[in-house]
Amino acid sequence: MGAVYLAKDIRRHAVCAIKEMGLSQVPAAEREQAIDNFKTEAKILWGLSHRNLPTLMGFFSENQRYFLVMEYIDGRTLEDLLELNRGPFPERRVLGWARQLCDVLEYLHSQNPAIIFRDMKPGNIMLSRDGQ
């Protein structure tokens, strides 16, 4: 994924995140496949509904640029929290995060066909201000 922009959906009067697919790093010969993969991913995300996944509000392309419009999560990545924290997190908090991640993975794996989250890492896990 490329850049992420903070925006306001004027129809819904809601703040949202717009994620741009980064094509600049994709070799020209692979761009068409990358665009097809983006469209497939957007269609898959469109059908998901889980309390610990951001809602996909839409997707579009403009001037050969491709975007996902998603629910904005007011918080930080787990990677950011790890960098800011001095020492270990309380066990109870870590177990809460682990339960939520397992719940999301169970939901994704129960889809038909199963959805595999291949890029799970602290930088891709958002935590809202209330720890969700």
Short mmCIF file of C-alpha atoms in Angstrom, two decimals:
data_model
loop_
_atom_site.label_atom_id
_atom_site.label_comp_id
_atom_site.label_asym_id
_atom_site.label_seq_id
_atom_site.Cartn_x
_atom_site.Cartn_y
_atom_site.Cartn_z
CA MET A 1 0.00 0.00 0.00
CA GLY A 2 1.17 3.53 -0.64
CA ALA A 3 0.13 6.70 1.15
CA VAL A 4 -2.76 7.03 3.61
CA TYR A 5 -4.79 10.24 3.69
CA LEU A 6 -7.17 11.53 6.33
CA ALA A 7 -10.39 12.75 4.68
CA LYS A 8 -13.99 13.63 5.41
CA ASP A 9 -16.88 11.84 3.72
CA ILE A 10 -19.26 14.74 3.08
CA ARG A 11 -22.23 12.43 2.43
CA ARG A 12 -21.86 10.56 5.71
CA HIS A 13 -20.31 13.44 7.66
CA ALA A 14 -17.63 11.04 8.87
CA VAL A 15 -13.86 11.08 8.98
CA CYS A 16 -12.29 8.32 6.88
CA ALA A 17 -8.90 7.04 5.80
CA ILE A 18 -8.10 6.87 2.09
CA LYS A 19 -5.36 4.36 1.28
CA GLU A 20 -3.63 4.72 -2.07
CA MET A 21 -2.16 1.67 -3.76
CA GLY A 22 1.52 2.35 -4.35
CA LEU A 23 2.31 1.54 -7.98
CA SER A 24 5.61 3.42 -8.16
CA GLN A 25 7.56 0.41 -6.82
CA VAL A 26 5.80 -2.08 -9.11
CA PRO A 27 7.66 -2.94 -12.35
CA ALA A 28 5.71 -1.93 -15.47
CA ALA A 29 5.31 -5.56 -16.55
CA GLU A 30 3.57 -6.38 -13.24
CA ARG A 31 1.30 -3.34 -12.92
CA GLU A 32 -1.74 -4.87 -14.61
CA GLN A 33 -1.59 -7.84 -12.24
CA ALA A 34 -1.15 -5.51 -9.24
CA ILE A 35 -4.25 -3.55 -10.30
CA ASP A 36 -6.26 -6.78 -10.71
CA ASN A 37 -5.08 -7.91 -7.25
CA PHE A 38 -6.14 -4.55 -5.79
CA LYS A 39 -9.63 -4.86 -7.29
CA THR A 40 -9.97 -8.43 -6.02
CA GLU A 41 -8.84 -7.40 -2.53
CA ALA A 42 -11.30 -4.49 -2.50
CA LYS A 43 -14.18 -6.82 -3.44
CA ILE A 44 -13.19 -9.26 -0.68
CA LEU A 45 -12.92 -6.48 1.91
CA TRP A 46 -16.30 -5.11 0.80
CA GLY A 47 -18.00 -8.25 2.09
CA LEU A 48 -16.39 -8.30 5.54
CA SER A 49 -18.06 -7.16 8.74
CA HIS A 50 -16.31 -7.61 12.09
CA ARG A 51 -16.03 -5.30 15.10
CA ASN A 52 -12.21 -5.45 15.00
CA LEU A 53 -11.85 -4.75 11.27
CA PRO A 54 -12.20 -1.28 9.75
CA THR A 55 -15.22 -0.99 7.46
CA LEU A 56 -14.51 -0.54 3.77
CA MET A 57 -16.65 2.40 2.69
CA GLY A 58 -15.69 2.30 -0.98
CA PHE A 59 -12.95 2.06 -3.56
CA PHE A 60 -12.20 3.99 -6.72
CA SER A 61 -9.58 4.91 -9.29
CA GLU A 62 -8.62 8.34 -10.57
CA ASN A 63 -5.98 9.06 -13.23
CA GLN A 64 -4.49 5.55 -12.99
CA ARG A 65 -4.32 5.81 -9.18
CA TYR A 66 -6.26 3.35 -7.03
CA PHE A 67 -7.79 4.01 -3.61
CA LEU A 68 -9.60 2.29 -0.73
CA VAL A 69 -11.89 4.44 1.43
CA MET A 70 -11.98 2.98 4.93
CA GLU A 71 -13.34 3.76 8.35
CA TYR A 72 -10.82 5.93 10.22
CA ILE A 73 -9.41 4.40 13.40
CA ASP A 74 -8.33 7.04 15.89
CA GLY A 75 -5.34 5.42 17.51
CA ARG A 76 -1.83 4.09 16.94
CA THR A 77 -0.23 1.03 15.45
CA LEU A 78 1.07 -1.63 17.78
CA GLU A 79 4.51 -0.84 16.37
CA ASP A 80 4.18 2.78 17.55
CA LEU A 81 3.06 1.64 21.01
CA LEU A 82 6.01 -0.75 21.27
CA GLU A 83 8.41 2.09 20.45
CA LEU A 84 6.79 4.46 22.95
CA ASN A 85 6.49 1.98 25.81
CA ARG A 86 9.38 1.66 28.22
CA GLY A 87 9.34 -1.95 29.33
CA PRO A 88 6.81 -4.73 29.02
CA PHE A 89 3.08 -4.15 28.71
CA PRO A 90 0.81 -5.47 31.45
CA GLU A 91 -0.05 -9.13 30.84
CA ARG A 92 -3.80 -8.42 30.95
CA ARG A 93 -3.49 -5.86 28.13
CA VAL A 94 -1.41 -8.19 25.94
CA LEU A 95 -3.89 -11.03 26.47
CA GLY A 96 -6.73 -8.69 25.47
CA TRP A 97 -4.95 -7.79 22.24
CA ALA A 98 -4.19 -11.47 21.57
CA ARG A 99 -7.86 -12.42 22.05
CA GLN A 100 -8.95 -9.73 19.62
CA LEU A 101 -6.39 -10.83 17.02
CA CYS A 102 -7.42 -14.47 17.37
CA ASP A 103 -11.08 -13.46 17.02
CA VAL A 104 -10.31 -11.59 13.78
CA LEU A 105 -8.22 -14.47 12.41
CA GLU A 106 -10.97 -16.96 13.24
CA TYR A 107 -13.47 -14.75 11.38
CA LEU A 108 -11.20 -14.38 8.33
CA HIS A 109 -10.41 -18.09 8.21
CA SER A 110 -14.13 -18.95 8.43
CA GLN A 111 -14.87 -17.11 5.16
CA ASN A 112 -15.48 -19.15 2.03
CA PRO A 113 -12.85 -19.26 0.71
CA ALA A 114 -10.74 -18.62 3.81
CA ILE A 115 -8.94 -15.28 3.93
CA ILE A 116 -5.29 -15.47 4.98
CA PHE A 117 -3.76 -12.32 6.51
CA ARG A 118 -0.23 -12.66 5.14
CA ASP A 119 1.24 -9.42 6.40
CA MET A 120 0.44 -9.48 10.11
CA LYS A 121 3.00 -7.38 11.91
CA PRO A 122 2.90 -4.67 14.60
CA GLY A 123 2.89 -1.91 11.96
CA ASN A 124 -0.31 -3.32 10.42
CA ILE A 125 -2.24 -3.65 13.67
CA MET A 126 -4.15 -0.52 14.66
CA LEU A 127 -5.30 -0.03 18.22
CA SER A 128 -7.98 2.53 18.93
CA ARG A 129 -7.64 4.81 21.93
CA ASP A 130 -9.86 2.43 23.94
CA GLY A 131 -7.56 -0.53 23.19
CA GLN A 132 -9.67 -2.21 20.50
#
